[in-house]
Coordinates of C-alpha atoms in Angstrom, one line a residue:
M190 CA -83.5 -53.5 -55.6
R191 CA -86.3 -55.6 -57.7
I192 CA -86.0 -57.0 -61.4
G193 CA -88.7 -58.1 -63.7
Y194 CA -88.8 -61.4 -65.3
V195 CA -91.1 -61.6 -68.6
V196 CA -92.6 -65.5 -68.8
D197 CA -93.1 -66.7 -72.4
H198 CA -95.1 -69.5 -72.3
P199 CA -95.0 -71.3 -68.4
K200 CA -95.0 -75.2 -69.5
R201 CA -91.5 -74.3 -71.0
D202 CA -89.8 -71.0 -69.6
L203 CA -91.7 -71.0 -65.4
P204 CA -89.3 -73.1 -64.1
G205 CA -86.8 -71.6 -65.2
G206 CA -88.0 -68.1 -64.2
V207 CA -88.5 -69.7 -60.6
M208 CA -84.5 -71.1 -60.4
V209 CA -83.4 -67.2 -61.3
A210 CA -85.9 -65.8 -59.1
H211 CA -84.7 -68.4 -56.0
A212 CA -80.9 -67.5 -57.0
L213 CA -81.8 -63.7 -56.7
A214 CA -83.5 -63.9 -53.3
M215 CA -80.5 -65.9 -52.4
R216 CA -78.7 -62.5 -53.2
G217 CA -81.2 -60.5 -50.9
V218 CA -83.1 -59.1 -54.2
E219 CA -87.1 -59.7 -54.9
S220 CA -88.2 -60.4 -58.3
V221 CA -91.3 -60.5 -60.1
L222 CA -92.8 -62.4 -62.8
I223 CA -94.3 -61.2 -65.3
P224 CA -96.8 -63.0 -68.3
L225 CA -96.1 -62.1 -71.6
Y226 CA -99.6 -61.1 -72.5
E227 CA -99.7 -58.4 -69.4
Q228 CA -95.9 -57.1 -69.5
A229 CA -96.9 -53.7 -71.5
I230 CA -99.1 -53.0 -68.8
D231 CA -97.5 -54.4 -65.6
I232 CA -94.0 -53.2 -66.2
P233 CA -94.7 -49.5 -65.8
L234 CA -96.2 -50.0 -62.0
L235 CA -93.9 -52.5 -61.0
A236 CA -90.7 -50.0 -59.7
L237 CA -88.4 -52.0 -61.4
D238 CA -84.6 -51.9 -61.5
G239 CA -83.8 -54.1 -63.9
L240 CA -85.9 -56.5 -66.6
V241 CA -85.5 -59.5 -68.3
V242 CA -87.0 -60.3 -71.7
N243 CA -87.4 -63.5 -73.5
F244 CA -86.7 -62.1 -76.7
A245 CA -85.3 -59.6 -79.0
R246 CA -87.3 -59.7 -82.3
P247 CA -89.3 -56.8 -84.0
A248 CA -92.4 -58.3 -82.2
N249 CA -91.0 -56.1 -78.6
L250 CA -88.4 -54.0 -80.1
E251 CA -90.8 -50.7 -79.3
L252 CA -91.8 -52.1 -75.6
V253 CA -88.0 -52.7 -75.4
R254 CA -87.2 -49.2 -76.1
A255 CA -90.2 -48.1 -74.1
Y256 CA -88.8 -49.9 -70.9
T257 CA -85.2 -48.4 -71.5
A258 CA -87.0 -44.9 -71.8
M259 CA -88.7 -45.5 -68.4
G260 CA -85.2 -45.9 -67.0
V261 CA -85.1 -49.6 -66.6
P262 CA -82.5 -51.3 -68.2
V263 CA -83.6 -54.4 -70.0
W264 CA -81.7 -57.8 -70.7
V265 CA -82.3 -60.4 -73.0
L266 CA -82.6 -63.9 -72.1
D267 CA -83.7 -65.5 -75.7
T268 CA -86.2 -68.5 -74.4
E269 CA -85.3 -70.0 -78.0
G270 CA -81.4 -69.5 -77.8
G271 CA -80.4 -73.5 -78.2
V272 CA -81.2 -75.2 -81.0
L273 CA -80.5 -72.4 -83.8
A274 CA -81.4 -73.0 -87.2
D275 CA -78.7 -74.0 -90.0
D276 CA -79.9 -71.3 -92.7
G277 CA -82.6 -68.8 -92.7
A278 CA -83.2 -66.1 -90.1
N279 CA -83.0 -68.1 -87.2
T280 CA -79.1 -68.3 -87.5
P281 CA -76.3 -67.2 -84.9
D282 CA -75.3 -64.4 -87.6
R283 CA -78.2 -63.4 -88.8
L284 CA -79.6 -62.9 -85.0
A285 CA -76.6 -60.6 -84.6
A286 CA -76.9 -58.9 -87.6
Y287 CA -80.4 -58.2 -86.5
V288 CA -79.6 -57.1 -83.2
R289 CA -77.0 -54.6 -84.6
D290 CA -79.3 -53.3 -87.8
S291 CA -82.8 -53.1 -85.8
G292 CA -81.3 -50.8 -82.9
F293 CA -81.4 -53.4 -80.2
A294 CA -77.8 -52.9 -79.8
G295 CA -77.9 -49.5 -78.3
V296 CA -81.0 -50.0 -76.1
L297 CA -80.2 -53.3 -74.2
A298 CA -77.8 -53.4 -71.2
G299 CA -77.1 -56.9 -71.6
Y300 CA -77.4 -60.3 -73.2
F301 CA -77.7 -63.6 -71.8
F302 CA -77.0 -66.4 -73.4
W303 CA -77.7 -70.5 -73.4
G304 CA -73.4 -71.2 -75.1
S305 CA -70.3 -70.3 -76.5
T306 CA -71.4 -70.6 -80.1
L307 CA -74.4 -67.7 -80.1
H308 CA -72.0 -65.9 -77.8
D309 CA -69.1 -65.5 -80.4
A310 CA -71.5 -64.7 -82.9
F311 CA -72.7 -61.9 -81.3
A312 CA -69.3 -61.0 -80.0
E313 CA -68.5 -60.9 -83.7
S314 CA -71.1 -59.0 -85.2
S315 CA -74.2 -57.6 -83.0
G316 CA -72.2 -54.1 -82.6
M317 CA -73.0 -54.8 -78.8
P318 CA -70.1 -54.3 -76.3
K319 CA -68.5 -57.9 -75.4
D320 CA -68.8 -56.6 -71.5
R321 CA -73.0 -56.7 -72.5
L322 CA -72.5 -60.3 -73.6
H323 CA -72.9 -62.6 -71.0
L324 CA -71.8 -66.7 -71.4
T325 CA -73.9 -68.4 -68.9
G326 CA -76.5 -71.1 -69.9
C327 CA -80.1 -71.0 -69.8
P328 CA -81.6 -71.9 -66.4
R329 CA -84.5 -74.1 -67.6
F330 CA -82.1 -77.1 -68.0
D331 CA -80.4 -76.2 -64.5
Y332 CA -83.5 -79.2 -63.2
A333 CA -81.3 -81.1 -66.2
A334 CA -78.0 -81.1 -63.5
P335 CA -77.4 -83.8 -61.5
R336 CA -77.8 -81.7 -58.3
W337 CA -81.4 -80.7 -59.1
R338 CA -82.8 -83.5 -60.6
P339 CA -84.5 -85.1 -57.6
L340 CA -87.4 -81.9 -58.1
L341 CA -88.2 -83.5 -61.5
D342 CA -91.3 -85.5 -60.2
Y343 CA -94.0 -87.0 -62.6
H344 CA -96.7 -89.4 -62.4
R345 CA -95.8 -91.9 -64.8
D346 CA -92.4 -93.9 -65.5
G347 CA -90.8 -95.8 -67.9
Y348 CA -92.4 -94.5 -71.0
V349 CA -91.4 -94.8 -74.9
L350 CA -91.9 -90.7 -74.9
V351 CA -92.7 -89.4 -78.5
N352 CA -91.8 -85.3 -78.2
A353 CA -93.5 -83.9 -81.8
N354 CA -92.2 -80.7 -83.6
F355 CA -94.9 -79.1 -85.8
P356 CA -95.8 -75.9 -84.3
L357 CA -96.1 -74.6 -87.7
V358 CA -98.7 -77.1 -89.4
N359 CA -100.3 -77.7 -86.0
P360 CA -100.5 -74.3 -84.5
L361 CA -102.1 -73.8 -80.9
F362 CA -101.7 -69.8 -80.4
A363 CA -101.7 -68.9 -84.8
K364 CA -105.3 -68.7 -85.9
S365 CA -103.9 -70.9 -88.5
P366 CA -100.5 -72.3 -90.4
E367 CA -100.6 -69.3 -92.8
A368 CA -100.6 -67.1 -89.7
E369 CA -98.2 -68.5 -88.6
V370 CA -96.2 -68.4 -91.9
A371 CA -97.0 -64.7 -91.9
S372 CA -95.8 -64.0 -88.0
L373 CA -92.4 -65.5 -89.2
V374 CA -92.1 -63.6 -92.0
A375 CA -92.6 -60.2 -90.2
A376 CA -89.7 -61.8 -87.9
G377 CA -87.4 -61.7 -90.8
W378 CA -87.7 -64.6 -92.6
D379 CA -87.9 -65.1 -96.3
K380 CA -91.2 -65.9 -97.1
T381 CA -90.0 -68.4 -99.8
Y382 CA -88.3 -70.5 -97.3
V383 CA -91.1 -70.4 -95.0
E384 CA -93.3 -71.8 -97.3
K385 CA -91.8 -74.4 -98.2
L386 CA -90.8 -75.0 -94.3
L387 CA -94.3 -75.4 -94.0
G388 CA -94.8 -77.7 -97.2
E389 CA -92.2 -80.1 -95.8
S390 CA -93.2 -80.1 -92.4
R391 CA -97.2 -81.1 -93.3
Q392 CA -95.6 -83.7 -95.7
I393 CA -93.6 -85.1 -93.2
L394 CA -96.0 -84.8 -90.3
R395 CA -98.7 -87.3 -92.0
K396 CA -95.9 -89.7 -92.2
Y397 CA -94.4 -88.9 -88.8
L398 CA -98.4 -89.7 -87.2
D399 CA -98.6 -93.2 -88.9
A400 CA -95.2 -94.2 -88.1
V401 CA -95.6 -93.8 -84.5
L402 CA -99.0 -95.5 -84.7
R403 CA -97.7 -98.6 -86.3
L404 CA -94.6 -98.8 -83.7
A405 CA -97.0 -98.0 -81.0
L406 CA -99.2 -101.3 -82.3
R407 CA -96.6 -103.3 -83.0
F408 CA -95.5 -103.2 -79.0
P409 CA -99.1 -103.5 -77.6
R410 CA -97.4 -104.0 -73.6
T411 CA -95.1 -100.8 -73.9
P412 CA -96.5 -97.8 -72.6
F413 CA -96.3 -95.0 -75.5
L414 CA -96.5 -90.8 -74.2
V415 CA -97.1 -88.5 -77.3
R416 CA -96.3 -85.6 -76.4
P417 CA -96.8 -82.1 -78.1
H418 CA -95.2 -79.5 -78.9
P419 CA -96.3 -76.4 -76.0
F420 CA -97.3 -74.7 -79.2
E421 CA -99.1 -77.2 -81.3
N422 CA -102.7 -78.2 -80.5
D423 CA -103.2 -81.6 -79.4
A424 CA -106.4 -82.7 -81.0
L425 CA -104.4 -83.8 -83.5
Y426 CA -102.4 -86.5 -81.6
R427 CA -105.8 -87.4 -79.9
R428 CA -107.6 -87.9 -82.7
E429 CA -104.7 -90.1 -84.0
F430 CA -104.0 -92.0 -81.7
A431 CA -107.4 -93.1 -80.1
V432 CA -106.8 -95.8 -81.4
A433 CA -104.3 -97.3 -79.6
P434 CA -105.0 -97.9 -76.2
N435 CA -101.1 -97.9 -74.8
V436 CA -100.7 -94.4 -75.8
V437 CA -101.1 -91.4 -73.9
V438 CA -101.4 -87.6 -75.5
D439 CA -100.3 -85.4 -72.6
G440 CA -98.8 -82.3 -73.0
Q441 CA -98.5 -80.9 -69.3
G442 CA -96.0 -80.0 -67.0
S443 CA -92.1 -79.5 -67.9
V444 CA -90.1 -82.0 -70.4
L445 CA -87.4 -82.3 -68.7
N446 CA -89.9 -83.6 -66.0
V447 CA -91.3 -86.2 -68.5
I448 CA -88.1 -87.2 -70.5
H449 CA -86.1 -87.6 -66.6
H450 CA -88.9 -90.7 -66.2
A451 CA -89.2 -91.9 -69.8
S452 CA -87.3 -95.2 -71.1
C453 CA -86.0 -93.5 -74.2
V454 CA -87.1 -90.2 -76.3
V455 CA -88.0 -90.7 -80.3
H456 CA -88.5 -87.3 -81.9
L457 CA -87.6 -85.4 -86.0
N458 CA -85.6 -82.2 -85.5
C459 CA -86.9 -81.8 -82.1
G460 CA -84.8 -79.6 -79.6
T461 CA -85.8 -81.8 -76.8
A462 CA -83.3 -84.1 -78.2
I463 CA -80.7 -82.3 -76.0
E464 CA -82.8 -82.1 -73.0
S465 CA -82.3 -86.3 -73.2
L466 CA -78.5 -86.1 -73.2
L467 CA -78.6 -84.3 -70.3
L468 CA -80.6 -86.2 -68.6
D469 CA -78.8 -89.3 -69.7
K470 CA -82.2 -90.7 -71.9
L471 CA -81.7 -92.3 -75.5
P472 CA -82.8 -89.9 -78.1
L473 CA -83.6 -91.6 -81.2
S474 CA -84.3 -89.8 -84.3
M475 CA -86.9 -91.1 -87.3
D476 CA -84.6 -90.0 -89.8
F477 CA -86.2 -92.4 -92.3
L478 CA -88.7 -89.6 -92.6
N479 CA -86.6 -86.6 -93.0
T480 CA -86.0 -84.5 -95.5
E481 CA -82.9 -83.3 -97.1
F482 CA -84.7 -79.4 -96.5
M483 CA -85.8 -80.1 -92.9
S484 CA -82.5 -82.0 -91.8
R485 CA -80.0 -78.7 -93.0
H486 CA -82.7 -76.5 -91.6
S487 CA -81.7 -77.9 -87.7
S488 CA -79.3 -80.2 -88.3
L489 CA -78.7 -80.2 -84.6
P490 CA -81.3 -82.5 -82.6
S491 CA -80.3 -85.2 -85.5
R492 CA -76.6 -85.1 -84.7
V493 CA -76.8 -85.7 -80.9
S494 CA -79.2 -88.2 -81.4
Q495 CA -79.1 -92.2 -82.1
S496 CA -80.0 -92.3 -86.1
V497 CA -82.9 -94.6 -86.7
V498 CA -82.9 -95.3 -91.0
S499 CA -85.9 -97.4 -91.2
E500 CA -88.7 -98.4 -89.1
P501 CA -87.8 -102.3 -88.5
E502 CA -84.3 -100.8 -86.9
L503 CA -86.5 -98.5 -84.9
E504 CA -88.5 -101.6 -83.8
R505 CA -85.0 -103.2 -83.1
V506 CA -83.7 -100.7 -80.8
L507 CA -86.9 -100.4 -78.6
G508 CA -86.6 -104.5 -78.2
D509 CA -83.8 -104.1 -76.4
L510 CA -82.9 -100.3 -74.9
P511 CA -80.3 -101.4 -72.3
A512 CA -78.0 -102.1 -74.8
A513 CA -78.7 -99.3 -77.1
T514 CA -78.7 -96.5 -74.4
G515 CA -75.5 -98.6 -72.7
S516 CA -73.5 -98.4 -75.5
F517 CA -74.4 -94.7 -76.5
D518 CA -71.6 -92.2 -75.9
F519 CA -73.9 -89.5 -74.0
E520 CA -70.7 -87.7 -72.2
G521 CA -68.8 -87.5 -75.7
R522 CA -71.8 -86.0 -77.3
H523 CA -72.4 -83.9 -75.4
R524 CA -69.0 -82.1 -75.1
A525 CA -68.8 -82.2 -78.8
L526 CA -72.1 -81.1 -80.1
V527 CA -73.9 -79.9 -76.5
R528 CA -71.8 -77.7 -74.9
P529 CA -71.1 -75.1 -77.8
W530 CA -74.9 -74.4 -77.5
F531 CA -75.6 -75.0 -74.6
H532 CA -72.7 -74.4 -72.0
A533 CA -72.3 -76.3 -69.2
N534 CA -74.8 -78.8 -67.1
D535 CA -74.0 -77.9 -64.2
G536 CA -77.1 -76.4 -62.6
A537 CA -75.4 -73.2 -62.2
A538 CA -77.0 -70.6 -65.2
A539 CA -79.5 -69.1 -62.7
D540 CA -77.0 -68.4 -60.6
R541 CA -74.4 -66.8 -63.0
I542 CA -77.4 -64.7 -63.8
A543 CA -78.1 -63.1 -61.0
E544 CA -74.5 -62.3 -60.3
V545 CA -74.6 -60.0 -63.2
L546 CA -77.9 -58.7 -62.9
V547 CA -76.7 -58.1 -59.1
A548 CA -73.3 -56.7 -60.1
A549 CA -74.8 -54.2 -62.5
L550 CA -77.6 -53.1 -60.6
V551 CA -75.9 -52.5 -57.1
S552 CA -76.3 -48.9 -56.9
R553 CA -80.5 -48.4 -57.8
K554 CA -82.6 -48.7 -55.8
G555 CA -86.2 -49.7 -56.8
R556 CA -88.4 -46.7 -58.1
L557 CA -91.6 -45.9 -59.8
P558 CA -90.4 -44.1 -63.7
S559 CA -92.1 -41.2 -63.7
G560 CA -96.0 -40.7 -64.9
A561 CA -95.5 -44.7 -64.5
V562 CA -99.8 -44.8 -64.5
L563 CA -99.9 -43.1 -67.4
R564 CA -97.6 -45.3 -69.4
S565 CA -99.1 -48.2 -68.4
L566 CA -102.6 -47.2 -69.3
A567 CA -100.7 -46.3 -72.9
S568 CA -99.8 -50.0 -72.9
S569 CA -96.0 -48.5 -72.8
R570 CA -96.7 -47.3 -76.3
T571 CA -96.6 -44.0 -78.1
R572 CA -99.5 -44.9 -80.5
S573 CA -101.8 -48.1 -78.5
R574 CA -104.2 -50.0 -80.3
P575 CA -107.9 -48.6 -79.1
A576 CA -108.3 -52.2 -77.7
Q577 CA -104.9 -51.8 -76.1
R578 CA -106.3 -48.7 -74.7
F579 CA -109.4 -50.7 -72.9
Q580 CA -107.6 -53.4 -71.9
A581 CA -105.1 -51.1 -69.7
L582 CA -107.4 -49.1 -68.5
A583 CA -109.7 -52.2 -67.3
A584 CA -106.6 -53.3 -65.8
N585 CA -106.0 -50.3 -63.8
V586 CA -109.1 -49.9 -62.7
A587 CA -110.1 -53.4 -61.3
G588 CA -106.5 -54.6 -61.5
S589 CA -104.6 -57.1 -64.5
R590 CA -104.9 -60.0 -62.5
W591 CA -108.9 -59.7 -63.3
T592 CA -108.6 -58.6 -67.0
A593 CA -106.4 -61.0 -67.4
S594 CA -108.7 -63.8 -66.2
L595 CA -111.8 -62.3 -68.1
R596 CA -109.5 -62.7 -71.2
D597 CA -108.9 -65.9 -70.8
R598 CA -112.3 -67.0 -70.7
L599 CA -112.8 -65.0 -74.1
Q600 CA -110.0 -66.4 -75.6
P601 CA -109.4 -70.5 -73.8
K602 CA -105.8 -70.6 -76.2
R603 CA -104.4 -67.9 -73.9
R604 CA -104.9 -69.7 -70.5
A605 CA -101.5 -71.9 -71.4
K606 CA -99.8 -68.3 -70.9
R607 CA -101.2 -67.6 -67.8
L608 CA -99.0 -67.5 -64.6
E609 CA -100.7 -69.4 -61.9
L610 CA -99.7 -68.4 -58.4
D611 CA -100.5 -72.1 -57.0
L612 CA -97.7 -73.4 -59.5
V613 CA -95.0 -70.7 -59.1
R614 CA -95.1 -71.6 -54.8
Q615 CA -95.3 -75.2 -55.8
L616 CA -91.9 -75.2 -57.6
L617 CA -90.4 -72.4 -55.8
G618 CA -90.9 -74.7 -52.5
A619 CA -89.3 -77.5 -54.2
I620 CA -86.3 -75.8 -54.6
C621 CA -86.2 -75.0 -51.4
R622 CA -87.2 -77.6 -49.8
H623 CA -84.5 -79.3 -51.6
Q624 CA -82.5 -76.9 -50.4
R625 CA -83.8 -77.2 -46.4
M626 CA -84.6 -74.4 -46.2
D627 CA -87.4 -71.8 -45.7
C628 CA -89.4 -70.7 -48.6
W629 CA -89.3 -67.1 -49.7
S630 CA -92.2 -65.1 -50.2
V631 CA -95.1 -65.5 -53.5
R632 CA -97.7 -63.0 -53.8
H633 CA -99.4 -61.6 -56.8
A634 CA -97.8 -58.0 -57.1
G635 CA -100.3 -55.2 -56.3
H636 CA -101.1 -51.6 -58.4
P637 CA -99.5 -49.3 -56.6
I638 CA -102.5 -46.9 -56.6
T639 CA -105.2 -48.9 -55.9
H640 CA -103.4 -51.9 -53.9
L641 CA -105.2 -54.6 -56.5
P642 CA -103.2 -57.4 -57.4
L643 CA -102.0 -57.4 -60.6
A644 CA -100.9 -61.3 -63.5
S645 CA -97.3 -60.5 -62.3
I646 CA -95.9 -62.7 -59.2
H647 CA -93.6 -61.2 -56.7
I648 CA -91.2 -63.3 -55.4
G649 CA -88.7 -62.0 -52.9
P650 CA -87.1 -62.1 -49.5
H651 CA -88.6 -60.2 -46.5
R652 CA -87.7 -57.8 -44.3
P653 CA -88.9 -58.0 -40.6
A654 CA -90.4 -55.2 -38.8
R655 CA -88.4 -53.9 -36.1
G656 CA -88.6 -55.9 -33.0
N657 CA -90.7 -58.3 -34.6
P658 CA -89.5 -62.1 -35.7
P659 CA -88.5 -62.7 -39.0
H660 CA -92.0 -63.4 -41.5
T661 CA -91.2 -66.5 -43.9
G662 CA -94.5 -67.0 -45.1
T663 CA -96.4 -65.9 -48.3
G664 CA -97.8 -62.7 -47.0
D665 CA -98.1 -59.6 -48.7
R666 CA -95.3 -57.7 -47.6
D667 CA -93.3 -56.0 -50.6
T668 CA -90.1 -54.4 -49.4
D669 CA -86.5 -54.7 -50.1
G670 CA -83.8 -55.9 -47.8
P671 CA -81.7 -59.1 -47.4
P672 CA -82.7 -62.7 -46.5
S673 CA -84.6 -62.9 -43.4
S674 CA -84.2 -66.4 -42.7
L675 CA -82.1 -69.3 -44.1
R676 CA -82.1 -71.5 -41.6
P677 CA -82.3 -75.1 -41.9
L678 CA -85.5 -76.8 -41.8

């Protein structure tokens, strides 16, 4: 049995994807981590029994329909399913209605939910059968549970973490803020609403930068780490904070690792306030910079945080962080505000997802869909553009790993969404060492005809040849079967 898992943004989503791959391997199931940009080429070639995609939006509706037409059942594990808006297209009710009205409800095999709030909205309004709606939690937050926190290594410690959240006005992947607005409108947002969101975000960003700089200069002996949103261009922050020697701008790695080693988290309207709460780090919301519209747009980050209503108050809190942290009700806020959106902080979301997938697919056997290469050459679309057909042809001739690398060189901003084999091995190896067991096989998947490497990464248990000892390295076997080695190291 083999299950695919589309990875949207590796910095944010890869650790959770690896956690799911590990949970599947523990159950004798192979998995393939699939880069977002290569999915349409790779998926027809991977002989998948099931597929988990990163969202259900207009941008991937055609692809999901194509995958199901190939005979591959598709589940959704939304990469942005927790901190949702209070108004606009990204509210629980509107998301459920979109899945119903768009046709997604009729093609999806199931939907995994971060928390009960969105699950209940889908049960009420999505049109999907309730037995296809699964309350699991999100696997990237498994690392915040006490059982997995030892995996959260980082090379710094004891800093004030400033998490930025301005991808709309400072985009990394879109050509301009206006292009970002257009993509949101295409996804179902009201244009007037998005333009107001853009205008007020611009207004806040300038004040935010100035306030953080004053704060850093006020505490010259305190290290500050400014972390841009994964979809932001960090050049703005490097330029603005170059005059403050105690400020480091660094967006690398998983935000959970960075939060775990911080003394507190300063933010405004940023969903990482949730991770801060999960990791027992004091979240401080700079509400003195907020507007009524932005606060209403997404109120949860502010509500779970300690509200700071002035710059002098923020300085006082930072002046005695142990006292402020000790008086903050982490457990109460999690129970009342976080659990409905993020479920239990028990480190078992990946296991719950794996159980659902295995139960649903136990009777299937991995096989290539009919006309797999032809579907790949068409980029899994009925009417692919000439550029898509050219890229697909090159990927089938030379392997999508090579074409993805070439595209990264031509479009450097897209490198952030590339899957790195060494990083996958590092993440998976840490999980296996933590559980005192041998690591699973990790390698690039291969083209079914040329055997050239694909951009997607295969993870799974090994089946040794008859009479040979169990194989537990990272070789190129590609077989179904139960784990060959779970013995302690």
